[in-house]
Amino acid sequence: MSYLFSYDYRYDDNAYDTETSNKQVDVEDSIGQIYVKYVEPGTAQYGGIFDDTMLRLHRTKHEQFVRDAMHGLSSGFAVLDASQPWLSFWSLNSLDIMGRTIDSTTRTQALQTVQRFQDQRGGFCGGQGQLPHLAGTYASVMALVLVGGDDAFASINRERMYEWLMTMKCEDGAFAVHEGGEVDVRGVYCVLVVASLLNIMTAELVSGVAEFVARCQTCEGGLGPYPGVEAHGGYTLCGLAALEIIGSTHVLDLKRLARWMSARQMAFEGGFSGRTNKLVDGCYSYWVGGAFSILQRALSRTPQDDMLYERRALQRYVLACCQDMRIGGLRDKPGKSADLYHTMYGLLGLSLAQHYVGVDPQTRITDTTSVYSVPARMMQWDVVTSAADVVGVSSNVVKPVHPVYGVSLVPLAKCIKYFYALPPLAPSL
């Protein structure tokens, strides 16, 4: 189906310009200059027909961008000293999503790097000598999932991990991200991802989680970091994914959530914003796009219902506007620099827009009481090949990913198989 590119979709400030609306106009100007290059000649009088066949994923450039970063970063990246596990995760996951091999040398280096961040008290630090942190723990565990292998999985101290996670537990059901640190839904997501993968879920760990996340839903419909704070795309994914892990998405007002999420897709740009009256940003291709996949399951929608956002428009934004054609990598928007963060999350969003990954409402597992119900429900997510919808040439296809965990399905399954062959910490939830 052809896509009509039209300036009629642009933002209307009703002749009352503000700093916010002026920035929106500037972004639309820069994106319009890109999109018009893809319009078929002779159709552009009132907009034009978008020629999708011109869109290419510059996979080789992106691979080189990632591998160059893995070989060493400049001194300017010292500000990311507390985010070292994230650099490994972003890099490894980007390569895997693009179908590039994680060779033995890269695997060994990544494994040795991440292992250095494991704290003897449990959890992982953002860098050597730092406090263990839930975000660093999540990134480290996900990096080890991508590295794969019994040696990588066995290097994680499950018992101390659980003990440390419980020390982060708060009375309201949430978790502090580190000792004396902030408390928000991001920490809840990190804990439940780690615990569900390592087979250390217990009733005590998940106690109060659903109630806390439900209180984070705002009057707009999305989720904020903690109760009473503005809804945000990143926290919405974290909260919704956490509830999916424990089988409790029903505690949210899903229709109100769907309305807020649908408003995040920008009519002219095609990409997502993270908050009301904010600009489009490539990273929300996953933070909001992934949340849509989980919402689809929560609403018992099927591939025949299609998604609640325009998948092809999002792919056009990622492919036309987020790729750095000069050095490789993906970026926030035109005019910004590519980085590992936007590269990974842009590729994740592209994957979820290309592939329909979901759960059949007729056969889905509803049990939430058994420890083993968690991997059973998570591995029910599968690719519906007949519902694939790829913009551009066939070589643009990337690997399908799990919307809850944000990694491809095979390494995820291998991790779950390893840890659920070990005895659980508790028989039931």
PDB file of N, CA and C in Angstrom, residues 173-250:
ATOM      1  N   GLY A 173       6.309  -1.699  47.954  1.00  0.00           N
ATOM      2  CA  GLY A 173       6.346  -2.706  46.902  1.00  0.00           C
ATOM      3  C   GLY A 173       7.387  -2.444  45.837  1.00  0.00           C
ATOM      4  N   ALA A 174       7.947  -1.249  45.809  1.00  0.00           N
ATOM      5  CA  ALA A 174       8.950  -0.885  44.805  1.00  0.00           C
ATOM      6  C   ALA A 174      10.349  -1.236  45.293  1.00  0.00           C
ATOM      7  N   PHE A 175      11.363  -0.780  44.562  1.00  0.00           N
ATOM      8  CA  PHE A 175      12.753  -1.065  44.899  1.00  0.00           C
ATOM      9  C   PHE A 175      13.596   0.195  44.737  1.00  0.00           C
ATOM     10  N   ALA A 176      14.544   0.381  45.656  1.00  0.00           N
ATOM     11  CA  ALA A 176      15.549   1.431  45.482  1.00  0.00           C
ATOM     12  C   ALA A 176      16.564   0.936  44.465  1.00  0.00           C
ATOM     13  N   VAL A 177      17.052   1.811  43.593  1.00  0.00           N
ATOM     14  CA  VAL A 177      17.970   1.351  42.541  1.00  0.00           C
ATOM     15  C   VAL A 177      19.362   1.040  43.089  1.00  0.00           C
ATOM     16  N   HIS A 178      19.686   1.603  44.240  1.00  0.00           N
ATOM     17  CA  HIS A 178      20.922   1.243  44.949  1.00  0.00           C
ATOM     18  C   HIS A 178      20.743   1.634  46.406  1.00  0.00           C
ATOM     19  N   GLU A 179      21.681   1.309  47.232  1.00  0.00           N
ATOM     20  CA  GLU A 179      21.583   1.625  48.649  1.00  0.00           C
ATOM     21  C   GLU A 179      21.425   3.130  48.829  1.00  0.00           C
ATOM     22  N   GLY A 180      20.291   3.551  49.399  1.00  0.00           N
ATOM     23  CA  GLY A 180      20.020   4.972  49.587  1.00  0.00           C
ATOM     24  C   GLY A 180      19.615   5.695  48.326  1.00  0.00           C
ATOM     25  N   GLY A 181      19.329   4.945  47.253  1.00  0.00           N
ATOM     26  CA  GLY A 181      19.026   5.554  45.962  1.00  0.00           C
ATOM     27  C   GLY A 181      17.555   5.825  45.738  1.00  0.00           C
ATOM     28  N   GLU A 182      17.258   6.342  44.541  1.00  0.00           N
ATOM     29  CA  GLU A 182      15.883   6.683  44.189  1.00  0.00           C
ATOM     30  C   GLU A 182      15.033   5.431  44.021  1.00  0.00           C
ATOM     31  N   VAL A 183      13.717   5.622  44.162  1.00  0.00           N
ATOM     32  CA  VAL A 183      12.756   4.530  44.057  1.00  0.00           C
ATOM     33  C   VAL A 183      11.816   4.847  42.908  1.00  0.00           C
ATOM     34  N   ASP A 184      11.769   3.984  41.895  1.00  0.00           N
ATOM     35  CA  ASP A 184      10.862   4.225  40.776  1.00  0.00           C
ATOM     36  C   ASP A 184      10.561   2.927  40.038  1.00  0.00           C
ATOM     37  N   VAL A 185       9.676   3.014  39.052  1.00  0.00           N
ATOM     38  CA  VAL A 185       9.206   1.831  38.328  1.00  0.00           C
ATOM     39  C   VAL A 185      10.312   1.218  37.478  1.00  0.00           C
ATOM     40  N   ARG A 186      11.326   2.009  37.152  1.00  0.00           N
ATOM     41  CA  ARG A 186      12.475   1.471  36.429  1.00  0.00           C
ATOM     42  C   ARG A 186      13.156   0.367  37.248  1.00  0.00           C
ATOM     43  N   GLY A 187      13.304   0.603  38.558  1.00  0.00           N
ATOM     44  CA  GLY A 187      13.907  -0.397  39.426  1.00  0.00           C
ATOM     45  C   GLY A 187      13.069  -1.660  39.499  1.00  0.00           C
ATOM     46  N   VAL A 188      11.741  -1.495  39.522  1.00  0.00           N
ATOM     47  CA  VAL A 188      10.841  -2.654  39.543  1.00  0.00           C
ATOM     48  C   VAL A 188      11.071  -3.515  38.305  1.00  0.00           C
ATOM     49  N   TYR A 189      11.146  -2.870  37.157  1.00  0.00           N
ATOM     50  CA  TYR A 189      11.372  -3.603  35.906  1.00  0.00           C
ATOM     51  C   TYR A 189      12.700  -4.349  35.930  1.00  0.00           C
ATOM     52  N   CYS A 190      13.753  -3.677  36.342  1.00  0.00           N
ATOM     53  CA  CYS A 190      15.074  -4.317  36.381  1.00  0.00           C
ATOM     54  C   CYS A 190      15.066  -5.544  37.285  1.00  0.00           C
ATOM     55  N   VAL A 191      14.437  -5.424  38.445  1.00  0.00           N
ATOM     56  CA  VAL A 191      14.383  -6.545  39.389  1.00  0.00           C
ATOM     57  C   VAL A 191      13.625  -7.731  38.794  1.00  0.00           C
ATOM     58  N   LEU A 192      12.460  -7.474  38.217  1.00  0.00           N
ATOM     59  CA  LEU A 192      11.643  -8.588  37.728  1.00  0.00           C
ATOM     60  C   LEU A 192      12.240  -9.236  36.487  1.00  0.00           C
ATOM     61  N   VAL A 193      12.899  -8.472  35.653  1.00  0.00           N
ATOM     62  CA  VAL A 193      13.593  -9.082  34.512  1.00  0.00           C
ATOM     63  C   VAL A 193      14.683 -10.021  35.016  1.00  0.00           C
ATOM     64  N   VAL A 194      15.521  -9.520  35.915  1.00  0.00           N
ATOM     65  CA  VAL A 194      16.626 -10.321  36.441  1.00  0.00           C
ATOM     66  C   VAL A 194      16.106 -11.549  37.182  1.00  0.00           C
ATOM     67  N   ALA A 195      15.145 -11.344  38.068  1.00  0.00           N
ATOM     68  CA  ALA A 195      14.636 -12.457  38.874  1.00  0.00           C
ATOM     69  C   ALA A 195      13.946 -13.509  38.016  1.00  0.00           C
ATOM     70  N   SER A 196      13.188 -13.057  36.995  1.00  0.00           N
ATOM     71  CA  SER A 196      12.476 -14.015  36.147  1.00  0.00           C
ATOM     72  C   SER A 196      13.437 -14.814  35.283  1.00  0.00           C
ATOM     73  N   LEU A 197      14.563 -14.232  34.904  1.00  0.00           N
ATOM     74  CA  LEU A 197      15.544 -14.953  34.096  1.00  0.00           C
ATOM     75  C   LEU A 197      16.372 -15.926  34.938  1.00  0.00           C
ATOM     76  N   LEU A 198      16.699 -15.533  36.163  1.00  0.00           N
ATOM     77  CA  LEU A 198      17.591 -16.339  36.996  1.00  0.00           C
ATOM     78  C   LEU A 198      16.860 -17.357  37.859  1.00  0.00           C
ATOM     79  N   ASN A 199      15.523 -17.410  37.745  1.00  0.00           N
ATOM     80  CA  ASN A 199      14.732 -18.358  38.541  1.00  0.00           C
ATOM     81  C   ASN A 199      14.884 -18.088  40.038  1.00  0.00           C
ATOM     82  N   ILE A 200      14.753 -16.801  40.396  1.00  0.00           N
ATOM     83  CA  ILE A 200      14.812 -16.429  41.813  1.00  0.00           C
ATOM     84  C   ILE A 200      13.572 -15.631  42.216  1.00  0.00           C
ATOM     85  N   MET A 201      12.455 -15.887  41.523  1.00  0.00           N
ATOM     86  CA  MET A 201      11.200 -15.223  41.873  1.00  0.00           C
ATOM     87  C   MET A 201      10.628 -15.838  43.142  1.00  0.00           C
ATOM     88  N   THR A 202      10.175 -14.990  44.053  1.00  0.00           N
ATOM     89  CA  THR A 202       9.493 -15.453  45.259  1.00  0.00           C
ATOM     90  C   THR A 202       8.310 -14.535  45.541  1.00  0.00           C
ATOM     91  N   ALA A 203       7.406 -15.002  46.379  1.00  0.00           N
ATOM     92  CA  ALA A 203       6.250 -14.185  46.754  1.00  0.00           C
ATOM     93  C   ALA A 203       6.695 -12.920  47.466  1.00  0.00           C
ATOM     94  N   GLU A 204       7.738 -13.037  48.288  1.00  0.00           N
ATOM     95  CA  GLU A 204       8.241 -11.862  49.022  1.00  0.00           C
ATOM     96  C   GLU A 204       8.803 -10.816  48.069  1.00  0.00           C
ATOM     97  N   LEU A 205       9.463 -11.264  47.014  1.00  0.00           N
ATOM     98  CA  LEU A 205      10.069 -10.332  46.064  1.00  0.00           C
ATOM     99  C   LEU A 205       9.011  -9.544  45.304  1.00  0.00           C
ATOM    100  N   VAL A 206       7.938 -10.211  44.889  1.00  0.00           N
ATOM    101  CA  VAL A 206       6.937  -9.544  44.051  1.00  0.00           C
ATOM    102  C   VAL A 206       5.819  -8.904  44.864  1.00  0.00           C
ATOM    103  N   SER A 207       5.862  -9.060  46.183  1.00  0.00           N
ATOM    104  CA  SER A 207       4.808  -8.497  47.033  1.00  0.00           C
ATOM    105  C   SER A 207       4.681  -6.983  46.842  1.00  0.00           C
ATOM    106  N   GLY A 208       3.473  -6.536  46.555  1.00  0.00           N
ATOM    107  CA  GLY A 208       3.203  -5.106  46.440  1.00  0.00           C
ATOM    108  C   GLY A 208       3.608  -4.473  45.122  1.00  0.00           C
ATOM    109  N   VAL A 209       4.244  -5.242  44.236  1.00  0.00           N
ATOM    110  CA  VAL A 209       4.723  -4.676  42.969  1.00  0.00           C
ATOM    111  C   VAL A 209       3.566  -4.186  42.106  1.00  0.00           C
ATOM    112  N   ALA A 210       2.556  -5.030  41.907  1.00  0.00           N
ATOM    113  CA  ALA A 210       1.436  -4.657  41.037  1.00  0.00           C
ATOM    114  C   ALA A 210       0.738  -3.400  41.550  1.00  0.00           C
ATOM    115  N   GLU A 211       0.563  -3.330  42.872  1.00  0.00           N
ATOM    116  CA  GLU A 211      -0.108  -2.162  43.453  1.00  0.00           C
ATOM    117  C   GLU A 211       0.710  -0.893  43.249  1.00  0.00           C
ATOM    118  N   PHE A 212       2.036  -0.990  43.393  1.00  0.00           N
ATOM    119  CA  PHE A 212       2.891   0.179  43.182  1.00  0.00           C
ATOM    120  C   PHE A 212       2.815   0.648  41.734  1.00  0.00           C
ATOM    121  N   VAL A 213       2.927  -0.273  40.802  1.00  0.00           N
ATOM    122  CA  VAL A 213       2.892   0.112  39.390  1.00  0.00           C
ATOM    123  C   VAL A 213       1.542   0.730  39.041  1.00  0.00           C
ATOM    124  N   ALA A 214       0.461   0.176  39.566  1.00  0.00           N
ATOM    125  CA  ALA A 214      -0.867   0.721  39.290  1.00  0.00           C
ATOM    126  C   ALA A 214      -0.976   2.165  39.767  1.00  0.00           C
ATOM    127  N   ARG A 215      -0.345   2.472  40.897  1.00  0.00           N
ATOM    128  CA  ARG A 215      -0.393   3.851  41.415  1.00  0.00           C
ATOM    129  C   ARG A 215       0.427   4.811  40.551  1.00  0.00           C
ATOM    130  N   CYS A 216       1.282   4.269  39.689  1.00  0.00           N
ATOM    131  CA  CYS A 216       2.093   5.118  38.816  1.00  0.00           C
ATOM    132  C   CYS A 216       1.337   5.564  37.574  1.00  0.00           C
ATOM    133  N   GLN A 217       0.156   4.974  37.314  1.00  0.00           N
ATOM    134  CA  GLN A 217      -0.626   5.401  36.154  1.00  0.00           C
ATOM    135  C   GLN A 217      -1.230   6.771  36.436  1.00  0.00           C
ATOM    136  N   THR A 218      -1.061   7.679  35.487  1.00  0.00           N
ATOM    137  CA  THR A 218      -1.488   9.066  35.686  1.00  0.00           C
ATOM    138  C   THR A 218      -2.869   9.326  35.091  1.00  0.00           C
ATOM    139  N   CYS A 219      -3.372  10.545  35.303  1.00  0.00           N
ATOM    140  CA  CYS A 219      -4.663  10.926  34.739  1.00  0.00           C
ATOM    141  C   CYS A 219      -4.633  10.886  33.210  1.00  0.00           C
ATOM    142  N   GLU A 220      -3.446  11.035  32.603  1.00  0.00           N
ATOM    143  CA  GLU A 220      -3.336  10.957  31.143  1.00  0.00           C
ATOM    144  C   GLU A 220      -3.508   9.529  30.640  1.00  0.00           C
ATOM    145  N   GLY A 221      -3.066   8.565  31.444  1.00  0.00           N
ATOM    146  CA  GLY A 221      -3.178   7.174  31.039  1.00  0.00           C
ATOM    147  C   GLY A 221      -1.861   6.432  31.015  1.00  0.00           C
ATOM    148  N   GLY A 222      -0.759   7.145  30.774  1.00  0.00           N
ATOM    149  CA  GLY A 222       0.549   6.519  30.791  1.00  0.00           C
ATOM    150  C   GLY A 222       1.067   6.361  32.207  1.00  0.00           C
ATOM    151  N   LEU A 223       2.279   5.845  32.336  1.00  0.00           N
ATOM    152  CA  LEU A 223       2.880   5.619  33.653  1.00  0.00           C
ATOM    153  C   LEU A 223       4.054   6.562  33.877  1.00  0.00           C
ATOM    154  N   GLY A 224       4.119   7.087  35.087  1.00  0.00           N
ATOM    155  CA  GLY A 224       5.255   7.894  35.489  1.00  0.00           C
ATOM    156  C   GLY A 224       6.241   7.062  36.289  1.00  0.00           C
ATOM    157  N   PRO A 225       7.350   7.650  36.705  1.00  0.00           N
ATOM    158  CA  PRO A 225       8.358   6.892  37.456  1.00  0.00           C
ATOM    159  C   PRO A 225       7.870   6.460  38.828  1.00  0.00           C
ATOM    160  N   TYR A 226       7.052   7.268  39.446  1.00  0.00           N
ATOM    161  CA  TYR A 226       6.442   6.931  40.724  1.00  0.00           C
ATOM    162  C   TYR A 226       5.146   7.718  40.839  1.00  0.00           C
ATOM    163  N   PRO A 227       4.277   7.389  41.772  1.00  0.00           N
ATOM    164  CA  PRO A 227       2.948   8.008  41.831  1.00  0.00           C
ATOM    165  C   PRO A 227       2.988   9.527  41.879  1.00  0.00           C
ATOM    166  N   GLY A 228       2.116  10.152  41.075  1.00  0.00           N
ATOM    167  CA  GLY A 228       1.977  11.603  41.085  1.00  0.00           C
ATOM    168  C   GLY A 228       2.873  12.341  40.114  1.00  0.00           C
ATOM    169  N   VAL A 229       3.630  11.626  39.292  1.00  0.00           N
ATOM    170  CA  VAL A 229       4.574  12.254  38.366  1.00  0.00           C
ATOM    171  C   VAL A 229       4.120  12.003  36.927  1.00  0.00           C
ATOM    172  N   GLU A 230       4.455  12.925  36.038  1.00  0.00           N
ATOM    173  CA  GLU A 230       4.024  12.896  34.641  1.00  0.00           C
ATOM    174  C   GLU A 230       4.326  11.570  33.942  1.00  0.00           C
ATOM    175  N   ALA A 231       3.403  11.135  33.092  1.00  0.00           N
ATOM    176  CA  ALA A 231       3.567   9.904  32.318  1.00  0.00           C
ATOM    177  C   ALA A 231       4.715  10.041  31.325  1.00  0.00           C
ATOM    178  N   HIS A 232       5.422   8.945  31.120  1.00  0.00           N
ATOM    179  CA  HIS A 232       6.641   8.941  30.300  1.00  0.00           C
ATOM    180  C   HIS A 232       6.746   7.600  29.582  1.00  0.00           C
ATOM    181  N   GLY A 233       7.176   7.618  28.312  1.00  0.00           N
ATOM    182  CA  GLY A 233       7.245   6.406  27.510  1.00  0.00           C
ATOM    183  C   GLY A 233       8.140   5.330  28.090  1.00  0.00           C
ATOM    184  N   GLY A 234       9.300   5.728  28.605  1.00  0.00           N
ATOM    185  CA  GLY A 234      10.233   4.748  29.163  1.00  0.00           C
ATOM    186  C   GLY A 234       9.680   4.066  30.393  1.00  0.00           C
ATOM    187  N   TYR A 235       9.099   4.840  31.283  1.00  0.00           N
ATOM    188  CA  TYR A 235       8.535   4.255  32.503  1.00  0.00           C
ATOM    189  C   TYR A 235       7.277   3.452  32.196  1.00  0.00           C
ATOM    190  N   THR A 236       6.565   3.835  31.148  1.00  0.00           N
ATOM    191  CA  THR A 236       5.388   3.064  30.753  1.00  0.00           C
ATOM    192  C   THR A 236       5.784   1.660  30.317  1.00  0.00           C
ATOM    193  N   LEU A 237       6.828   1.554  29.493  1.00  0.00           N
ATOM    194  CA  LEU A 237       7.324   0.225  29.103  1.00  0.00           C
ATOM    195  C   LEU A 237       7.763  -0.560  30.327  1.00  0.00           C
ATOM    196  N   CYS A 238       8.524   0.081  31.210  1.00  0.00           N
ATOM    197  CA  CYS A 238       9.033  -0.615  32.398  1.00  0.00           C
ATOM    198  C   CYS A 238       7.892  -1.139  33.262  1.00  0.00           C
ATOM    199  N   GLY A 239       6.894  -0.307  33.501  1.00  0.00           N
ATOM    200  CA  GLY A 239       5.778  -0.727  34.342  1.00  0.00           C
ATOM    201  C   GLY A 239       4.935  -1.802  33.696  1.00  0.00           C
ATOM    202  N   LEU A 240       4.644  -1.631  32.417  1.00  0.00           N
ATOM    203  CA  LEU A 240       3.803  -2.593  31.717  1.00  0.00           C
ATOM    204  C   LEU A 240       4.517  -3.941  31.585  1.00  0.00           C
ATOM    205  N   ALA A 241       5.811  -3.910  31.279  1.00  0.00           N
ATOM    206  CA  ALA A 241       6.578  -5.154  31.159  1.00  0.00           C
ATOM    207  C   ALA A 241       6.693  -5.865  32.502  1.00  0.00           C
ATOM    208  N   ALA A 242       6.881  -5.103  33.575  1.00  0.00           N
ATOM    209  CA  ALA A 242       6.951  -5.708  34.914  1.00  0.00           C
ATOM    210  C   ALA A 242       5.644  -6.414  35.250  1.00  0.00           C
ATOM    211  N   LEU A 243       4.535  -5.769  34.934  1.00  0.00           N
ATOM    212  CA  LEU A 243       3.231  -6.382  35.199  1.00  0.00           C
ATOM    213  C   LEU A 243       3.016  -7.617  34.323  1.00  0.00           C
ATOM    214  N   GLU A 244       3.511  -7.595  33.099  1.00  0.00           N
ATOM    215  CA  GLU A 244       3.385  -8.761  32.225  1.00  0.00           C
ATOM    216  C   GLU A 244       4.153  -9.949  32.801  1.00  0.00           C
ATOM    217  N   ILE A 245       5.311  -9.700  33.378  1.00  0.00           N
ATOM    218  CA  ILE A 245       6.102 -10.789  33.955  1.00  0.00           C
ATOM    219  C   ILE A 245       5.346 -11.494  35.083  1.00  0.00           C
ATOM    220  N   ILE A 246       4.636 -10.721  35.900  1.00  0.00           N
ATOM    221  CA  ILE A 246       3.907 -11.330  37.023  1.00  0.00           C
ATOM    222  C   ILE A 246       2.439 -11.583  36.689  1.00  0.00           C
ATOM    223  N   GLY A 247       2.047 -11.363  35.432  1.00  0.00           N
ATOM    224  CA  GLY A 247       0.678 -11.655  35.005  1.00  0.00           C
ATOM    225  C   GLY A 247      -0.363 -10.734  35.592  1.00  0.00           C
ATOM    226  N   SER A 248      -0.046  -9.435  35.695  1.00  0.00           N
ATOM    227  CA  SER A 248      -0.965  -8.512  36.373  1.00  0.00           C
ATOM    228  C   SER A 248      -1.253  -7.241  35.580  1.00  0.00           C
ATOM    229  N   THR A 249      -1.217  -7.301  34.262  1.00  0.00           N
ATOM    230  CA  THR A 249      -1.493  -6.088  33.478  1.00  0.00           C
ATOM    231  C   THR A 249      -2.919  -5.591  33.692  1.00  0.00           C
ATOM    232  N   HIS A 250      -3.790  -6.463  34.205  1.00  0.00           N
ATOM    233  CA  HIS A 250      -5.190  -6.083  34.412  1.00  0.00           C
ATOM    234  C   HIS A 250      -5.363  -5.008  35.474  1.00  0.00           C
TER     235      HIS A 250
END
